[in-house]
Short mmCIF file of C-alpha atoms in Angstrom, two decimals:
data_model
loop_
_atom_site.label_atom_id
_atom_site.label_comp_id
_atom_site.label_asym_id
_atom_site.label_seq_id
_atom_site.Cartn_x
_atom_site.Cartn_y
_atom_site.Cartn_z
CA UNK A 1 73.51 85.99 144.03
CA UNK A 2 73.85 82.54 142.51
CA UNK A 3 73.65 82.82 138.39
CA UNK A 4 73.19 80.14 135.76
CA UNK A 5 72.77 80.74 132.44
CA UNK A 6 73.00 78.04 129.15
CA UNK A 7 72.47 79.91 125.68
CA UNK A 8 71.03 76.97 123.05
CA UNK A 9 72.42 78.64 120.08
CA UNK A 10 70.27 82.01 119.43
CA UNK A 11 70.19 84.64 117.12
CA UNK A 12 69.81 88.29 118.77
CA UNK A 13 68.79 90.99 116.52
CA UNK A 14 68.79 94.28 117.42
CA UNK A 15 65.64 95.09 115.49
CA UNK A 16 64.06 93.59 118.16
CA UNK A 17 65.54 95.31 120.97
CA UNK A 18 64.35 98.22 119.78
CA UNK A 19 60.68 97.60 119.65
CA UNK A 20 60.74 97.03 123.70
CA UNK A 21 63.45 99.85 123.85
CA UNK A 22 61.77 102.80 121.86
CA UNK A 23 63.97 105.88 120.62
CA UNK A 24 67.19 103.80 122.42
CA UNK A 25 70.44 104.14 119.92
CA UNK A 26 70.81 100.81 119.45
CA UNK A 27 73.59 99.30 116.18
CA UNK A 28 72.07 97.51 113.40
CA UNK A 29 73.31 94.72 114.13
CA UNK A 30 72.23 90.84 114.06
CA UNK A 31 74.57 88.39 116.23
CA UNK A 32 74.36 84.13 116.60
CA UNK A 33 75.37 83.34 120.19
CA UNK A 34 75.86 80.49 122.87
CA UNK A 35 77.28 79.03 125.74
CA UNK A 36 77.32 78.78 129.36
CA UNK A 37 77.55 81.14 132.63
CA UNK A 38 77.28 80.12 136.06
CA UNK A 39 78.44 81.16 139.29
CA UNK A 40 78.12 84.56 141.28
CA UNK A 41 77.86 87.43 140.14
CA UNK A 42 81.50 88.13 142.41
CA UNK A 43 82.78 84.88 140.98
CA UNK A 44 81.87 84.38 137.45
CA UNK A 45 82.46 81.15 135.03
CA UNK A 46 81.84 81.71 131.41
CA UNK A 47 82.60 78.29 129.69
CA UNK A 48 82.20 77.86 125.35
CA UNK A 49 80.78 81.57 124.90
CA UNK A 50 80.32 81.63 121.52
CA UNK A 51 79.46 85.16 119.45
CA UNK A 52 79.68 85.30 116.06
CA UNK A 53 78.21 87.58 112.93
CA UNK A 54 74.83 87.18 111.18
CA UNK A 55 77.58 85.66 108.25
CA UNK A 56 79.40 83.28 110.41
CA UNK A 57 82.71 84.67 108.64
CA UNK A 58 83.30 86.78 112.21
CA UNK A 59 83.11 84.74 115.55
CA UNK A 60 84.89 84.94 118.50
CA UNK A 61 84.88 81.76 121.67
CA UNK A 62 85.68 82.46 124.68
CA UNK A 63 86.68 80.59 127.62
CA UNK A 64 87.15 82.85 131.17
CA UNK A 65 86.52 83.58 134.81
CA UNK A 66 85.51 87.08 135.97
CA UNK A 67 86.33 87.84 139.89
CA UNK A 68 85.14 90.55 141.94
CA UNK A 69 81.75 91.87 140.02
CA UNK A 70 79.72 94.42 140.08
CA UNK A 71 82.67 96.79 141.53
CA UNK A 72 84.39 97.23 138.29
CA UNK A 73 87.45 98.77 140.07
CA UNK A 74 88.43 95.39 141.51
CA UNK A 75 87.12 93.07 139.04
CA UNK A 76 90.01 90.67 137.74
CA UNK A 77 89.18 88.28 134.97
CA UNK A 78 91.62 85.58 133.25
CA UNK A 79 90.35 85.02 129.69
CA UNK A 80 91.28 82.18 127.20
CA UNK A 81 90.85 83.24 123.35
CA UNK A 82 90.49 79.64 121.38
CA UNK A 83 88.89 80.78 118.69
CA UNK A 84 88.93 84.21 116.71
CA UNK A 85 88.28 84.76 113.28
CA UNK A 86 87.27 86.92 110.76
CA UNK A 87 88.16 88.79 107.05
CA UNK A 88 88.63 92.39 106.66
CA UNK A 89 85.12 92.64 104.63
CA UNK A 90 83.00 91.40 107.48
CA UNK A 91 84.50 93.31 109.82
CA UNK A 92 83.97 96.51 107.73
CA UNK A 93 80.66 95.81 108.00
CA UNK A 94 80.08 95.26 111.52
CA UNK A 95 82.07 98.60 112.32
CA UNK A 96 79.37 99.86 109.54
CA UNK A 97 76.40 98.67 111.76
CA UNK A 98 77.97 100.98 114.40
CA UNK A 99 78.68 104.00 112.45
CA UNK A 100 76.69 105.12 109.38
CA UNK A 101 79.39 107.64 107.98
CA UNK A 102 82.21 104.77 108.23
CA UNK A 103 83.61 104.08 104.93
CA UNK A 104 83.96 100.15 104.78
CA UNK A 105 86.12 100.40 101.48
CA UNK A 106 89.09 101.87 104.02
CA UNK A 107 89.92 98.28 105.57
CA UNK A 108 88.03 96.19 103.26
CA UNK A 109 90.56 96.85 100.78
CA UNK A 110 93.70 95.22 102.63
CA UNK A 111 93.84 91.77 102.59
CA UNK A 112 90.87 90.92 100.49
CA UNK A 113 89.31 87.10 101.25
CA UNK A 114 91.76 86.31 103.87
CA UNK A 115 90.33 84.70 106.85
CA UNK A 116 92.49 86.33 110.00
CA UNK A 117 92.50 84.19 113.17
CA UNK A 118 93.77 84.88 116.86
CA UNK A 119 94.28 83.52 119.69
CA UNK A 120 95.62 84.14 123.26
CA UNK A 121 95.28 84.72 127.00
CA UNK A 122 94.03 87.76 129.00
CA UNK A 123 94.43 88.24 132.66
CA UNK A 124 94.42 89.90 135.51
CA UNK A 125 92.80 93.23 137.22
CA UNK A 126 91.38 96.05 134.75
CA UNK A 127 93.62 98.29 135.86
CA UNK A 128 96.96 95.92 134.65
CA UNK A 129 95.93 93.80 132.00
CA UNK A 130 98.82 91.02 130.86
CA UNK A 131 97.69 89.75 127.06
CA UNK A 132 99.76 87.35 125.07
CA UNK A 133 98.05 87.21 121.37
CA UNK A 134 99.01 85.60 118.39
CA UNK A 135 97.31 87.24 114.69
CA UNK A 136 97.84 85.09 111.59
CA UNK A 137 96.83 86.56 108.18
CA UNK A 138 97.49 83.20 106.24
CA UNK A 139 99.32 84.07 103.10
CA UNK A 140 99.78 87.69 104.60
CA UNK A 141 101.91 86.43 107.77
CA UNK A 142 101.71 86.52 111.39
CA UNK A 143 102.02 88.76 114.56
CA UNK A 144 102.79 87.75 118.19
CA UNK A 145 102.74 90.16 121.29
CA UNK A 146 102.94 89.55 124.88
CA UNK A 147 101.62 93.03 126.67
CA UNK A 148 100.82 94.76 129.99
CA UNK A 149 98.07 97.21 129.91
CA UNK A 150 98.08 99.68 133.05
CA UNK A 151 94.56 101.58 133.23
CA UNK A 152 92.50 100.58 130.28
CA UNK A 153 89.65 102.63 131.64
CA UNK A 154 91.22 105.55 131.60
CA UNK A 155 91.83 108.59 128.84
CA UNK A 156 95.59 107.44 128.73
CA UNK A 157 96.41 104.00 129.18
CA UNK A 158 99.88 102.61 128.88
CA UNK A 159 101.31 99.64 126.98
CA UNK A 160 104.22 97.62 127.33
CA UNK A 161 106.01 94.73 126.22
CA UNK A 162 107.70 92.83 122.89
CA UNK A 163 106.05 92.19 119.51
CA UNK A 164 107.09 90.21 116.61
CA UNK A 165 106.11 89.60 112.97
CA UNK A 166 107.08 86.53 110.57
CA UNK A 167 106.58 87.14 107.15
CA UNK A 168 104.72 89.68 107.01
CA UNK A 169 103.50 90.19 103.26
CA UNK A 170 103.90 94.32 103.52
CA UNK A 171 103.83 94.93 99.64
CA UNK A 172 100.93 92.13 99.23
CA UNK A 173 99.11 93.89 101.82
CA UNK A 174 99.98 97.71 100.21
CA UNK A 175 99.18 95.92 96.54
CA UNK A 176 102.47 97.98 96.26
CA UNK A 177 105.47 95.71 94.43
CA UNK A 178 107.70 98.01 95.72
CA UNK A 179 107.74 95.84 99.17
CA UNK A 180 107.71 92.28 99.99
CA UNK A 181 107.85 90.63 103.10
CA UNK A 182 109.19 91.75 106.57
CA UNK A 183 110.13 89.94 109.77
CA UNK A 184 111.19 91.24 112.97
CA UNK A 185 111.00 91.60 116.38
CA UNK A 186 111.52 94.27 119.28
CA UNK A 187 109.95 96.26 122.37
CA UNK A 188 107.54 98.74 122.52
CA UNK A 189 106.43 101.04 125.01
CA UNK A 190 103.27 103.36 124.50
CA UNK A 191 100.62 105.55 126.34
CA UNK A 192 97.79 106.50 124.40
CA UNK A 193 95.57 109.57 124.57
CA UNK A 194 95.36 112.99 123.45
CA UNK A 195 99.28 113.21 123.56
CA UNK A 196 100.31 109.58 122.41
CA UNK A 197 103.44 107.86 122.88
CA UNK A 198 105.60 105.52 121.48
CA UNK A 199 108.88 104.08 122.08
CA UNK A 200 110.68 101.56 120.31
CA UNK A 201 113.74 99.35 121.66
CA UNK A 202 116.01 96.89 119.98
CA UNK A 203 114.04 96.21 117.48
CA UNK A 204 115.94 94.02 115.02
CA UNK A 205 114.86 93.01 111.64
CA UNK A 206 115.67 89.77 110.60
CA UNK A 207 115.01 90.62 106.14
CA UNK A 208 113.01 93.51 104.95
CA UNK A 209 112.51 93.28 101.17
CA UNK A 210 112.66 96.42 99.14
CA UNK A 211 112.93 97.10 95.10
CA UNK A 212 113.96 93.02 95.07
CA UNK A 213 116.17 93.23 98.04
CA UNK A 214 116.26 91.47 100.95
CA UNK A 215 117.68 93.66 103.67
CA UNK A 216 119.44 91.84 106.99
CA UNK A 217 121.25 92.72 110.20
CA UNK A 218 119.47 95.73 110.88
CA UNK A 219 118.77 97.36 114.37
CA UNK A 220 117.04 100.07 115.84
CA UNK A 221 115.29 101.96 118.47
CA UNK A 222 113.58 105.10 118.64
CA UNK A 223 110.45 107.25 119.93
CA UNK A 224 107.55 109.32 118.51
CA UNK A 225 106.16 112.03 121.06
CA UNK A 226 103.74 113.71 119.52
CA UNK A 227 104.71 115.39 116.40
CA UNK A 228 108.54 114.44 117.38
CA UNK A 229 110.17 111.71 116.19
CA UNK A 230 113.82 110.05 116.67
CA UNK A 231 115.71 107.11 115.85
CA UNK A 232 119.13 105.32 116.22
CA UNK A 233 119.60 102.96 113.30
CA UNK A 234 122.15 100.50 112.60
CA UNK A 235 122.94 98.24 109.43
CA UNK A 236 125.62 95.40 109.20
CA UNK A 237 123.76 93.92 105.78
CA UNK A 238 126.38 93.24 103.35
CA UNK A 239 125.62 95.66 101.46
CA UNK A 240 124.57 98.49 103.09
CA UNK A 241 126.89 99.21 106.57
CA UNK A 242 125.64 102.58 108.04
CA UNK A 243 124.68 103.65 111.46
CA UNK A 244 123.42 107.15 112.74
CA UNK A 245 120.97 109.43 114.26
CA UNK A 246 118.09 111.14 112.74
CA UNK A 247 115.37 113.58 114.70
CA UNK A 248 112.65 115.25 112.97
CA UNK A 249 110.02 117.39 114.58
CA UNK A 250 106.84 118.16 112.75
CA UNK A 251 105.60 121.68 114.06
CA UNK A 252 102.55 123.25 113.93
CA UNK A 253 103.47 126.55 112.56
CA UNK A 254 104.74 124.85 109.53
CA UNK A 255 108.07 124.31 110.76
CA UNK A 256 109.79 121.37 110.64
CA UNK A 257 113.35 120.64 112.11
CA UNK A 258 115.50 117.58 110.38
CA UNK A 259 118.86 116.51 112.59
CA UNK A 260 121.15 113.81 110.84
CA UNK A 261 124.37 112.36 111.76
CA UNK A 262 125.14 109.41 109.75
CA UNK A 263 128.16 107.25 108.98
CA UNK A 264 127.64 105.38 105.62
CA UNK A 265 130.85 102.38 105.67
CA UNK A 266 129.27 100.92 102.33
CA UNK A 267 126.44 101.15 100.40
CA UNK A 268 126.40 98.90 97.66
CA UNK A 269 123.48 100.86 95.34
CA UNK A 270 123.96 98.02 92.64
CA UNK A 271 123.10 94.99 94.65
CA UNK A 272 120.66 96.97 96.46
CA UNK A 273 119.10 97.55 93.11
CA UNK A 274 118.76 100.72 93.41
CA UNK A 275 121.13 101.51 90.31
CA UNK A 276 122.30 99.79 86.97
CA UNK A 277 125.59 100.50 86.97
CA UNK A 278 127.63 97.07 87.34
CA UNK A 279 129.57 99.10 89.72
CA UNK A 280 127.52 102.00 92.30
CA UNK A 281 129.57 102.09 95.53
CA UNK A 282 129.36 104.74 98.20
CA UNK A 283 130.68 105.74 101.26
CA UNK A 284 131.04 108.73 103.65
CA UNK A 285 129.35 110.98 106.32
CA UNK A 286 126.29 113.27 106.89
CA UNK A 287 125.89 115.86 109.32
CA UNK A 288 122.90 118.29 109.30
CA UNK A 289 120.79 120.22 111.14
CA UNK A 290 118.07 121.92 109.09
CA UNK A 291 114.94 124.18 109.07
CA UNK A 292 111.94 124.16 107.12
CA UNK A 293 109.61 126.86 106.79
CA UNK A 294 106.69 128.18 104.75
CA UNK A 295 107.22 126.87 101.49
CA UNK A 296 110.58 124.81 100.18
CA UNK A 297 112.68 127.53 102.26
CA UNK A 298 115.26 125.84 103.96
CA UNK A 299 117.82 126.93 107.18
CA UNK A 300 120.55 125.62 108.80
CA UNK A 301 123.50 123.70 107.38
CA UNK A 302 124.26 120.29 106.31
CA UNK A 303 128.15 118.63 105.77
CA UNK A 304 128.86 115.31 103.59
CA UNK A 305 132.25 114.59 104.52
CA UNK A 306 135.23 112.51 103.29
CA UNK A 307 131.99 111.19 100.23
CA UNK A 308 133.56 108.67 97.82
CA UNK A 309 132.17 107.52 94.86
CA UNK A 310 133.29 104.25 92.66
CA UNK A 311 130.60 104.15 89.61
CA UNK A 312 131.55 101.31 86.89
CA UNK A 313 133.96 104.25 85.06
CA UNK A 314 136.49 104.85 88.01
CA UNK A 315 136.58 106.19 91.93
CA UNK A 316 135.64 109.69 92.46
CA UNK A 317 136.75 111.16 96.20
CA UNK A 318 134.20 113.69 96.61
CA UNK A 319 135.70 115.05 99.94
CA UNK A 320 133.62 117.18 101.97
CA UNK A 321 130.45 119.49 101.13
CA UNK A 322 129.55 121.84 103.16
CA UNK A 323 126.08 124.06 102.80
CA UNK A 324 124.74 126.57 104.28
CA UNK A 325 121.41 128.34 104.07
CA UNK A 326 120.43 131.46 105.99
CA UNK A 327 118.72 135.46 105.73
CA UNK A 328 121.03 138.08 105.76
CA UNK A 329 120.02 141.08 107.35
CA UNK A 330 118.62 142.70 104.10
CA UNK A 331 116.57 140.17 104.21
CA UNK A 332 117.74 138.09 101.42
CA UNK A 333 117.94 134.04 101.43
CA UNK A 334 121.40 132.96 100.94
CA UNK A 335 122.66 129.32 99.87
CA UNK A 336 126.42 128.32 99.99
CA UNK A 337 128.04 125.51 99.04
CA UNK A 338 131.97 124.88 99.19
CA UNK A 339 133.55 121.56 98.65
CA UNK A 340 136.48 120.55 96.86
CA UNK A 341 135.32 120.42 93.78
CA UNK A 342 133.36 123.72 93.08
CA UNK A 343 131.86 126.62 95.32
CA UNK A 344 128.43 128.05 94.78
CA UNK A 345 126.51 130.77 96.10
CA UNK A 346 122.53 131.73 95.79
CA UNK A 347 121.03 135.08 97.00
CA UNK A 348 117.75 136.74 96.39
CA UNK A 349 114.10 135.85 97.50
CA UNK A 350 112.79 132.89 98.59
CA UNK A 351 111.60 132.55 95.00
CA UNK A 352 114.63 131.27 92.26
CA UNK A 353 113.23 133.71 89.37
CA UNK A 354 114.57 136.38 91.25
CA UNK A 355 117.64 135.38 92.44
CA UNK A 356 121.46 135.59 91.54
CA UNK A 357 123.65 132.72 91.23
CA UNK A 358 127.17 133.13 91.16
CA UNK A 359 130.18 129.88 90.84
#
């Protein structure tokens, strides 16, 4: 079927669709479009499609060709992106038009008056989509990604591929001070559904800023499935020289499992600003493998070994900690600690009032 379509630009509003279209749960919505399609419906050309908001401030143009129409199954399409913008208020309230009980304060919030823009290329079959996007956020930074899609039509579809941000104004964007600006890049693997997904490889950050710091040289990778999440991290900042393993599993039956095994080589807490002290070095190992349950009622054990210490007033060699937290078979919570230093020991209820503490 030969099709040819030119849009002079037009205003659709969907007040109007629903006089013809009675009862019909139609968005509130009121759109400016225009362009061109021609071709067959198998063999589509869709040249300067322009859609953009009843404010202007959200429009998107769109350059593509769709292949293999009406059978959705083998449709392929290759789409060029050359224009996409749009502010975080606007689109608050187009998501509004399409859900009453949205709240449009929860995006409009971030990044108040900046225009975002995008741009990109789509292609290929529905069922393995390749996108390479790029976001910018003007004084908020930028994001580019280049990633597969395998079954977007379906409950669970899987992504694929690397992502990077430059500058990315995290503490601007939080209106938390705490933060500045991150930049990084990495892999990422995800499927999405009721079970989601995501894994994270070589992902290295160029500077992280925290509490006035700008944090280098650090690596990682790691995976969140489901409620479980794990990562290998490694730092070769000047300042802070650890690497390690960490686990934690969120459970339903409010219990949560924490796994550590970390080798601090230097940790420089003064130049990280995270103390006053002219001199706040540390170094050492953690080992732990802990339980949470009900309440602040903690299992397992936990080892800091070979900690030293050098605070402006001298060097202090820690040596090793060791605690351990368990019920005894009376039922009573037990806490131990032994290290060079001092030994403790707690036992009683889970609650401190009625407990006995002996050194």
């Amino acid at each position: 079927v030969p099709f040819s379509l030119h849009i002079d630009p037009s205003r659709i509003d969907a007040a109007t669709i629903r006089t013809f279209v009675p009862g019909a749960s139609i968005p509130d919505i009121k759109l400016n479009v225009s362009g061109d399609i021609s071709g067959k419906v198998r063999n589509l050309d869709v040249n300067d499609l322009r859609i953009e908001s009843e404010s202007g401030i959200t429009a998107i143009g769109i350059n593509a060709s769709i292949n293999g129409l009406p059978d959705m199954d083998r449709v392929t399409a290759n789409l060029l992106l050359n224009e996409c913008h749009t502010t975080t208020a606007d689109l608050a309230g187009i998501i509004k038009s399409f859900d009453r009980s949205f709240k449009e304060s929860s995006i409009a919030k971030y990044a108040p008056g900046e225009t975002i823009t995008a741009s990109g290329t789509v292609s290929g079959p529905i069922s393995n989509l390749k996108a390479a996007l790029n976001v910018n956020a003007g004084g908020y930074g930028g994001i580019n990604t280049e990633m597969i899609c395998k079954g977007a039509t379906s409950g669970a579809p899987k992504l694929s591929g690397n992502i990077s941000g430059r500058s990315l104004a995290i503490g601007k964007f939080l209106n938390d001070t705490t933060f500045s600006s991150a930049t990084f890049s990495g892999n990422i693997a995800a499927q999405l559904g009721k079970n989601p997904t995501i894994l994270v490889d070589n992902l290295n950050i160029e500077s992280f800023g925290f509490k006035g710091y700008d944090y280098s040289g650090i690596t990682a990778s790691g995976a969140m499935e489901g409620k479980a999440i794990s990562a290998v991290l490694n730092s070769q900042d000047p300042n802070l020289q650890v690497n390690g393993d960490i686990s934690i599993v969120l459970d339903d039956n409010a219990r949560n499992y924490y796994k550590a095994d970390i080798r601090l080589d230097r940790a420089d807490l003064h130049a990280l600003n995270l103390d006053n002290r002219d001199t706040s070095l540390i170094t050492g190992e953690i080992i732990a493998d802990i339980e949470q349950t009900e309440g602040p009622v903690f299992l397992g054990q936990a080892k800091l070994k070979d900690i030293r210490v050098r605070l402006g007033d001298g060097r202090h060699d820690l040596g090793n900690i060791n605690a351990r937290a368990y019920f005894d078979n009376e039922d009573q919570y037990n806490i131990e600690v032994t290290s060079s230093l001092a030994d403790a020991s707690y036992r009683g209820s889970s609650s401190v009032k009625e407990s006995n503490l002996c050194m």
